[in-house]
Coordinates of C-alpha atoms in Angstrom, one line a residue:
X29 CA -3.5 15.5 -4.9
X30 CA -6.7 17.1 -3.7
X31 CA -5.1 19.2 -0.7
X32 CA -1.4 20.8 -1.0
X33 CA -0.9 20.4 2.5
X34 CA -0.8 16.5 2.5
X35 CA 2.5 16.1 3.2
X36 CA 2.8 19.3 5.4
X37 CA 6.1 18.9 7.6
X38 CA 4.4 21.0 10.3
X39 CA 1.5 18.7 11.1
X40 CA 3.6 15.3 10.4
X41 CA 1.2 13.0 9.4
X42 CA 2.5 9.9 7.8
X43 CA 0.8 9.0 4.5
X44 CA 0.7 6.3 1.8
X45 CA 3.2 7.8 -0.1
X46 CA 6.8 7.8 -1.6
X47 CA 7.6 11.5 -1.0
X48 CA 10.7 12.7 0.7
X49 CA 9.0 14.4 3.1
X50 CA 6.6 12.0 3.8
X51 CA 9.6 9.7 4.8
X52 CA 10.9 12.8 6.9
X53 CA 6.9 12.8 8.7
X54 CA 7.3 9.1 9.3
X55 CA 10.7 9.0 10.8
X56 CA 8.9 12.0 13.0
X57 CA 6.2 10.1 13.9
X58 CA 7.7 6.5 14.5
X59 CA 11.6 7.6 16.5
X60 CA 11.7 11.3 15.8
X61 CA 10.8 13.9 18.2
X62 CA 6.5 13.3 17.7
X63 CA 6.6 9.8 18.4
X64 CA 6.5 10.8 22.6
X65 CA 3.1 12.0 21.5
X66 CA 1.7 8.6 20.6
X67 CA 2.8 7.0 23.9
X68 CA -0.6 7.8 25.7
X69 CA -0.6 8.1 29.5
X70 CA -3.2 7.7 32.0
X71 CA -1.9 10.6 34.0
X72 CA -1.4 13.2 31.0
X73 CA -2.7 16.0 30.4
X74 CA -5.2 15.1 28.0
X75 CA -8.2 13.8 28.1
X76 CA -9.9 10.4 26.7
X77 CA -11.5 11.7 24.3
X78 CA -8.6 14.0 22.8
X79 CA -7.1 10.6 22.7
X80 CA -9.1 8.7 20.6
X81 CA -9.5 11.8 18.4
X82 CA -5.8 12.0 17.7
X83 CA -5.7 8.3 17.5
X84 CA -8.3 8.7 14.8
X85 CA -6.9 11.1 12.7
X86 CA -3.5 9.4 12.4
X87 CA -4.8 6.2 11.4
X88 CA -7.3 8.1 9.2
X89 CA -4.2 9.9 7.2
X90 CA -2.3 6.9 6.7
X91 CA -5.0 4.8 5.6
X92 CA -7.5 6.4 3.1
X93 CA -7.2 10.0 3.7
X94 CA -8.7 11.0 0.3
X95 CA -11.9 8.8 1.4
X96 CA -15.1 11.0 2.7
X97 CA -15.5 10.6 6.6
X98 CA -18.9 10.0 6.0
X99 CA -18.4 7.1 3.4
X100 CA -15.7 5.5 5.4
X101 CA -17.6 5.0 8.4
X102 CA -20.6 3.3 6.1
X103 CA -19.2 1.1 3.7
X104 CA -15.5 0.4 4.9
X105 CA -16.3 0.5 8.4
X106 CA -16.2 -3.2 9.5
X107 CA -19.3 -4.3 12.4
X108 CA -17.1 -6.1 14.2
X109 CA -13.6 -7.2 14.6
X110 CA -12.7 -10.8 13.3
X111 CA -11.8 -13.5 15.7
X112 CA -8.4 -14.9 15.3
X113 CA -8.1 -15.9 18.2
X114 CA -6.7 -20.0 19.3
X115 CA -10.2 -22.0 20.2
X116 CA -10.1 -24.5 22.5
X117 CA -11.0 -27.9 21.1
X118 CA -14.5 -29.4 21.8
X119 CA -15.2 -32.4 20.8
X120 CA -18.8 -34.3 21.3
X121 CA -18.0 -37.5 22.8
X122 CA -20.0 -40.1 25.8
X123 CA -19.6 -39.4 29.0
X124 CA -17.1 -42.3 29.6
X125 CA -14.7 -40.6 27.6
X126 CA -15.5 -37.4 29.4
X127 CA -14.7 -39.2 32.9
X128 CA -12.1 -40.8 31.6
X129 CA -9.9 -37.5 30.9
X130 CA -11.3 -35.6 33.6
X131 CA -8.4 -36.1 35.5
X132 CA -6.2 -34.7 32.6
X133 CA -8.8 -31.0 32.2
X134 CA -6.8 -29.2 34.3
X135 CA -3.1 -29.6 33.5
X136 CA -5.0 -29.5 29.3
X137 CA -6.0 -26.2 30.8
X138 CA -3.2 -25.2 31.8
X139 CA -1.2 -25.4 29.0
X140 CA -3.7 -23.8 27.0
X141 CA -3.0 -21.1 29.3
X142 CA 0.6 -21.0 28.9
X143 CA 0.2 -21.6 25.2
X144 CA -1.4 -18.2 24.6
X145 CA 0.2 -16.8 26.7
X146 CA 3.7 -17.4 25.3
X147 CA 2.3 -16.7 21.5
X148 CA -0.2 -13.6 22.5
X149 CA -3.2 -12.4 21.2
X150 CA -3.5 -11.7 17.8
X151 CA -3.6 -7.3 16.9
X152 CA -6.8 -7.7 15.6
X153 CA -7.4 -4.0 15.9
X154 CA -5.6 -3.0 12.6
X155 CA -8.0 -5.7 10.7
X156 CA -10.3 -2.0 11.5
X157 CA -8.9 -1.1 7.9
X158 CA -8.7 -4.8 5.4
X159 CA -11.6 -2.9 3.7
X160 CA -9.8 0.1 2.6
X161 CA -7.1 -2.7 1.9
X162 CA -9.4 -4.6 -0.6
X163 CA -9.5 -1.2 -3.2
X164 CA -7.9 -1.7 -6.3
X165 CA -5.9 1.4 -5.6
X166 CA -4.4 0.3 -2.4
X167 CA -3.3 -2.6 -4.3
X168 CA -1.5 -1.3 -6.9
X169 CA 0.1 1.0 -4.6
X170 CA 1.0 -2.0 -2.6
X171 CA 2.3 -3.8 -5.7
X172 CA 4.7 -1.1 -6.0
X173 CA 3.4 -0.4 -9.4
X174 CA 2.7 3.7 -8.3
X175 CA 4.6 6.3 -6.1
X176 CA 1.8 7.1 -4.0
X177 CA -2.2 5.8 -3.6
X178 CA -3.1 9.6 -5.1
X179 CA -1.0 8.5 -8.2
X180 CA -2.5 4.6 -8.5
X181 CA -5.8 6.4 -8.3
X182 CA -5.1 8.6 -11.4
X183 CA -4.3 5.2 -12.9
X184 CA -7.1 3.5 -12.3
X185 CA -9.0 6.7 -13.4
X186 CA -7.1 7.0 -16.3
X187 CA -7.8 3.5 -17.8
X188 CA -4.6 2.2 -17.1
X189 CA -5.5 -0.8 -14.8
X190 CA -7.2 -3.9 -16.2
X191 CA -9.0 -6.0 -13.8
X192 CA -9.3 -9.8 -14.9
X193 CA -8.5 -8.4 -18.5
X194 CA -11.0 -5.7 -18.5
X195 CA -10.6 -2.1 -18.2
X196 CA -11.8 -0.5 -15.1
X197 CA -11.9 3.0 -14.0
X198 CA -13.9 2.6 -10.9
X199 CA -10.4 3.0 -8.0
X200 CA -13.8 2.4 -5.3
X201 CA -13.7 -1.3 -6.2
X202 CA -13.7 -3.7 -3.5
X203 CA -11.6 -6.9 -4.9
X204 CA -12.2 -10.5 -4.6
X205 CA -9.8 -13.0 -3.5
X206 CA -8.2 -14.8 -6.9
X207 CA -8.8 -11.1 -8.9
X208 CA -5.9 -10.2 -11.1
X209 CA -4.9 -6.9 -11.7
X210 CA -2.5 -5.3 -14.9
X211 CA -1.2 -1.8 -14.9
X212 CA -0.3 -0.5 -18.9
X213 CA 3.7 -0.4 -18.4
X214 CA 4.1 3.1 -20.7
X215 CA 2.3 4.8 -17.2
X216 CA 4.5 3.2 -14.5
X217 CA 6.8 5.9 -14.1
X218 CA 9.8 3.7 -12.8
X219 CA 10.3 2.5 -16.3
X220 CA 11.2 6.0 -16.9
X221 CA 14.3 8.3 -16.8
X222 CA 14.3 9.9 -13.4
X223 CA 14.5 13.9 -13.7
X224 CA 17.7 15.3 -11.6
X225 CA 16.3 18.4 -10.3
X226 CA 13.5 16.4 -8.5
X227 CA 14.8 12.8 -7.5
X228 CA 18.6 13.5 -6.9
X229 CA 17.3 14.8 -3.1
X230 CA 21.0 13.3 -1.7
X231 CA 23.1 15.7 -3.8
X232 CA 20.5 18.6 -3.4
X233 CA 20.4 19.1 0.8
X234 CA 23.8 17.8 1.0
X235 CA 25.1 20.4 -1.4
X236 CA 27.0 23.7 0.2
X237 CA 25.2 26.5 -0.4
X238 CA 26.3 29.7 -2.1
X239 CA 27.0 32.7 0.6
X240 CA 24.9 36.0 -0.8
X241 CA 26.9 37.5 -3.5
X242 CA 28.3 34.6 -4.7
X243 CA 28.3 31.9 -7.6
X244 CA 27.1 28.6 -7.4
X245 CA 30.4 26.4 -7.7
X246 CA 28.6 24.1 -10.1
X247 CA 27.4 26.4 -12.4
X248 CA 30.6 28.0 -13.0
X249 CA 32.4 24.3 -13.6
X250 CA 30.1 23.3 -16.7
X251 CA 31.2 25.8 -19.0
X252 CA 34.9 25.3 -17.7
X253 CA 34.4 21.9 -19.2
X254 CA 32.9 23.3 -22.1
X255 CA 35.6 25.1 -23.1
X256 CA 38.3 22.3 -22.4
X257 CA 37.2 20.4 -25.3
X258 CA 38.4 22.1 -28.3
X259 CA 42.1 21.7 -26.6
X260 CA 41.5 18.1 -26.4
X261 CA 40.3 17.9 -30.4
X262 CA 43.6 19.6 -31.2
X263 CA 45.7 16.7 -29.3
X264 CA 43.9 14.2 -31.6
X265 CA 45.8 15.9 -34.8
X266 CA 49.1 15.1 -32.9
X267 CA 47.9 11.5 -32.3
X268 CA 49.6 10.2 -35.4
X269 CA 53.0 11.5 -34.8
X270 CA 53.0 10.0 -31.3
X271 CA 52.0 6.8 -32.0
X272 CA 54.8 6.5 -35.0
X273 CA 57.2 7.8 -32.9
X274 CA 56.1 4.9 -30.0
X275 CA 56.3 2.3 -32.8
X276 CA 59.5 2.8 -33.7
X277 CA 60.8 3.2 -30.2
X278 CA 58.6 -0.7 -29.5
X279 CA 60.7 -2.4 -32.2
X280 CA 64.0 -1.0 -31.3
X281 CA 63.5 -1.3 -27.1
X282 CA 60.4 -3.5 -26.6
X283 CA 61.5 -4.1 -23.0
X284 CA 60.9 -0.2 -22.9
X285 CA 57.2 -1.0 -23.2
X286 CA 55.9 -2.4 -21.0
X287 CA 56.1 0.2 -18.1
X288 CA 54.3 3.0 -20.2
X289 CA 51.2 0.1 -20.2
X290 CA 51.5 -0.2 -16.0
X291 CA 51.2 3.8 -15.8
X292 CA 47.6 3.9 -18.2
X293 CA 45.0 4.3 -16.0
X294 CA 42.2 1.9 -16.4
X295 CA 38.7 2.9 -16.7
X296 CA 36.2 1.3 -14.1
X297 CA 33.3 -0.9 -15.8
X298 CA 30.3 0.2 -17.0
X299 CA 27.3 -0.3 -14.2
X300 CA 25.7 -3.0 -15.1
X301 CA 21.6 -2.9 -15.4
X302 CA 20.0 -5.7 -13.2
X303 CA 16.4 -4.6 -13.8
X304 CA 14.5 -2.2 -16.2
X305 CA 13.1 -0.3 -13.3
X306 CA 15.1 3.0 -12.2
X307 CA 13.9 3.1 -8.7
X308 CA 14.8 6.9 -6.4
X309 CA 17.5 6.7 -4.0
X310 CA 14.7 7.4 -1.4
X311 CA 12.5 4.5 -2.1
X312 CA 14.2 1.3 -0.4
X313 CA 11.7 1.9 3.0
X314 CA 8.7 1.6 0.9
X315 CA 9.8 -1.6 -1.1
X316 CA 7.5 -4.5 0.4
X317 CA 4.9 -6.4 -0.7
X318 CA 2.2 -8.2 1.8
X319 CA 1.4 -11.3 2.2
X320 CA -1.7 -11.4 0.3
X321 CA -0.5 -10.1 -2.7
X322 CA 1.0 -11.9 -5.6
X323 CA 3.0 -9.9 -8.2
X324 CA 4.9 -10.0 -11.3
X325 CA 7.0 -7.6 -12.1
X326 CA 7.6 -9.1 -15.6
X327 CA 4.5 -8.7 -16.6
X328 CA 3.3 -5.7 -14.5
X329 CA 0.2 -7.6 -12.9
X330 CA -0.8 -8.9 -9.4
X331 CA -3.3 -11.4 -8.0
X332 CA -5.2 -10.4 -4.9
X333 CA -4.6 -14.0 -3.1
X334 CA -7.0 -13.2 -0.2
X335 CA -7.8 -11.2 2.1
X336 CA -5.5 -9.8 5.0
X337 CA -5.3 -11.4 8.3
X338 CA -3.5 -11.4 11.8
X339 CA -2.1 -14.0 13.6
X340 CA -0.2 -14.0 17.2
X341 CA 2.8 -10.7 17.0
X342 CA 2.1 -10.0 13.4
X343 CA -0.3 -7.9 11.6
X344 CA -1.1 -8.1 7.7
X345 CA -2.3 -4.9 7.0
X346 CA 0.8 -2.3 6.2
X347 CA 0.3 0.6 9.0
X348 CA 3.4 2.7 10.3
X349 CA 2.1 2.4 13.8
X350 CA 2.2 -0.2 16.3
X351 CA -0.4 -3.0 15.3
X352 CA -1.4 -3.8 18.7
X353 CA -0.8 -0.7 20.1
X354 CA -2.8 2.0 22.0
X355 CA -3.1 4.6 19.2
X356 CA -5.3 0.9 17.3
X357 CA -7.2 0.7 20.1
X358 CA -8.2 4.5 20.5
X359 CA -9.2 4.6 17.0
X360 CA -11.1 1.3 16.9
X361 CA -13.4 2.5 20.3
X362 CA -13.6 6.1 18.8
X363 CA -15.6 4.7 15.4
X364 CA -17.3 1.8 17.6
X365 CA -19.4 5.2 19.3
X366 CA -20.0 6.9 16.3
X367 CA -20.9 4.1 13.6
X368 CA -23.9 4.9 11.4
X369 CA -27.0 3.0 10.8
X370 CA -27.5 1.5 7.1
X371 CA -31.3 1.4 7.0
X372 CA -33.1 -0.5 4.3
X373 CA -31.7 -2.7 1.4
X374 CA -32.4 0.7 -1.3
X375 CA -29.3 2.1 0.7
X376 CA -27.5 -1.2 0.6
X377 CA -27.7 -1.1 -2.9
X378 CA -25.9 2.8 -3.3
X379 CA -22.6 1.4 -1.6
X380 CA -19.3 0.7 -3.8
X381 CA -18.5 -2.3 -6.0
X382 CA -18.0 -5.0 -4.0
X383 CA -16.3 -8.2 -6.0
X384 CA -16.9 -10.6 -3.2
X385 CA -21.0 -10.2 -3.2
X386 CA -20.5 -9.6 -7.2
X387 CA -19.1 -13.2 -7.8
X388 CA -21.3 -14.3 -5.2
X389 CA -24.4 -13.3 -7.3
X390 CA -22.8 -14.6 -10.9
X391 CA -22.3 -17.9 -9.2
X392 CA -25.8 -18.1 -8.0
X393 CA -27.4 -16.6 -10.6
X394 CA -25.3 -18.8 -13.4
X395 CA -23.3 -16.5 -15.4
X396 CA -22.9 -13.1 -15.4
X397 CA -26.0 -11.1 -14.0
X398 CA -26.5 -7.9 -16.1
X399 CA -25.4 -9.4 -19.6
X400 CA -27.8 -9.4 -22.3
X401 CA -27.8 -12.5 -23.9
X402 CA -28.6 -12.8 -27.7
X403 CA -30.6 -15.1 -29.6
X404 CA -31.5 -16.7 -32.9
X405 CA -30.7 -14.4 -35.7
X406 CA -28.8 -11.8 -33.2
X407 CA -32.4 -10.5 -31.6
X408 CA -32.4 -10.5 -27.3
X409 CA -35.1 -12.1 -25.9
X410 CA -36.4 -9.4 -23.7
X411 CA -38.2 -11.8 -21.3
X412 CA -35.2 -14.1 -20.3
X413 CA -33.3 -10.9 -19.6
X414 CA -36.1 -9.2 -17.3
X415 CA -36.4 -12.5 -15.7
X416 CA -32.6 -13.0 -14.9
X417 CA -32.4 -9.3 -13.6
X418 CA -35.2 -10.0 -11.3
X419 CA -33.0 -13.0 -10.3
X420 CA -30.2 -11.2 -9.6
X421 CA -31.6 -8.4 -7.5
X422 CA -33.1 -10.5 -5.3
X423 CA -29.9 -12.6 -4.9
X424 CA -28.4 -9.3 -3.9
X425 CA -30.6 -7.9 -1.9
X426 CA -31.2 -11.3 0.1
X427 CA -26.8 -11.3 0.6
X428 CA -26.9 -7.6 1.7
X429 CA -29.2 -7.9 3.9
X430 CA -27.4 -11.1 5.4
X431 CA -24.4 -9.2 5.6

């Protein structure tokens, strides 16, 4: 984690993490006492533009707080917000037709009215962050392969994650709908024995604690139980003599049995283990997976279906605020005043790997664009390979530009 005061209780800003006290911060922020301070007014205090900073920031340390200002607003900044919008239907047709239902345009009208009105618009303002989205980082956080996006970017750093069978250690990458992603199982730290003293949060706050002067109650019962087992190794000596004197009192009174069986005390069942993962006891408000994403647990992978959308009361994109809300808003016309001007396709070309305008350029290109292909006797021909880079920097430029 770059900065220790990430999940800092005082400032309460939610992030994508598993942390107790990031849960405590996002109860805080969403029906604790801070979440009066998201409801915006028109006749507070403050002003517009402390509003759209504050709006900012929030939805800045949720999604991709570990992300440069500066780069954010250039390459995961998106122009313009999508359109999801219901469109009326046009439909080319003579004017006899056109005549014909003229008498029927207003009450069609009027139910298109109706229609959206009853459904709503679509939040289209969280769509502001389906780029950050896209990383291969968010996504294995998302896949619930990592506690937290710092720790699925150590992973991808690390050479843990393959993409498409590969390893990759760029977390900047920018995936492609139908990408698949596979996370080495020995590094997923739910497969692994969780430590008491740091994931056994319940018992810890919940437990009383020692006035000044005294012992911790706890500490002074482990050796109790320590020494109670020699006592109980003794008893085991004796066990012979007990059991011959019970089997000759069974064959003279059997009847005499069967009570001392009723007065055993039966030992509960072992727990039994549904799933190889040991999950924390704090981590059942961060177990989802969107809708875009396919995983499988079995074989710790995922497939990036497509890309995130929004459709009438729902939102794709994972965000702890409200997805059509004011705090979206603020944020969205905060970055549309400050967006920065990419000039020139040389710094087009510096941004991160972007899979979508990668398999765009393999697909026109015919294969691969940057490997060296081999010939006769295992010699390159240097001259096919010059020619088929030129190719595919003009494909790229000519796509970035576009875009």
């Amino acid at each position: 984690m770059r900065n220790k005061g990430t999940l800092s209780i005082r400032r309460a800003l939610p992030r994508m993490s598993w942390a107790p006290k990031n849960l405590y911060n996002l109860w805080r922020r969403t029906v604790g006492p801070e979440a009066d301070a998201l409801r915006f007014r028109v006749t507070g205090s403050t002003t517009l533009f402390q509003q759209r900073w504050k709006s900012k920031a929030l939805m800045r340390a949720y999604h991709g707080d570990y992300i440069p200002e500066k780069i954010f607003k250039r390459w995961y900044l998106p122009e313009t917000l999508p359109d999801v919008r219901p469109q009326r239907s046009t439909s080319s047709s003579d004017d006899k037709a056109d005549l014909a239902e003229y008498a029927k345009r207003k009450e069609r009208a009027k139910r298109f009215e109706e229609k959206i009105q009853q459904k709503g618009m679509a939040p289209v303002g969280s769509l502001m962050m389906a780029e950050v989205e896209r990383r291969i980082d968010v996504v294995v956080f998302r896949s619930c392969f990592a506690h937290s996006i710092y720790e699925a970017r150590r992973l991808v750093v690390h050479g843990d994650v393959l993409l498409n069978g590969k390893k990759h250690t760029n977390a900047n990458t920018r995936l492609a709908p139908g990408d698949m992603i596979t996370v080495n199982p020995s590094a997923i730290r739910f497969f692994k024995d969780l430590p008491t003293e740091q994931d056994d949060v319940i018992e810890r706050y919940f437990e009383p604690k020692p006035k000044e002067g005294e012992e911790k109650p706890v500490v002074a019962a482990k050796p109790a139980e320590s020494e109670a087992a020699p006592p109980a190794i003794e008893g085991e000596a004796e066990a012979p003599s007990t059991t011959a004197e019970s089997s000759s009192s069974t064959s003279s009174a059997p009847v005499e049995s069967e009570p001392s069986t009723e007065e055993a005390p039966s030992t509960p069942p072992a727990p039994v283990k549904l799933t190889p993962f040991k999950l924390p006891y704090y981590a059942s408000p961060h177990l989802f997976i969107p809708a875009y994403i396919e995983p499988s647990f079995s074989t710790c992978s995922a497939i990036y279906v497509r890309h995130p959308t929004a459709r009438p009361g729902y939102s794709e994109i994972p965000t702890p605020y409200d997805a059509d809300g004011a705090l979206v808003r603020y944020a969205w016309e905060w970055y549309v005043q400050r967006r920065p001007r990419v000039r020139g396709t040389r710094r087009l070309t510096q941004g991160p790997e972007d899979r979508v305008k990668t398999v765009k350029v393999q697909e026109e290109v015919g294969g691969p664009a940057f490997n060296v292909r081999v010939g006769k006797g295992g010699k390159r021909n240097l001259k096919e390979d010059i020619e088929r880079f030129k190719r595919a920097m003009k494909v790229a430029r000519g796509s970035k530009v576009a875009a």
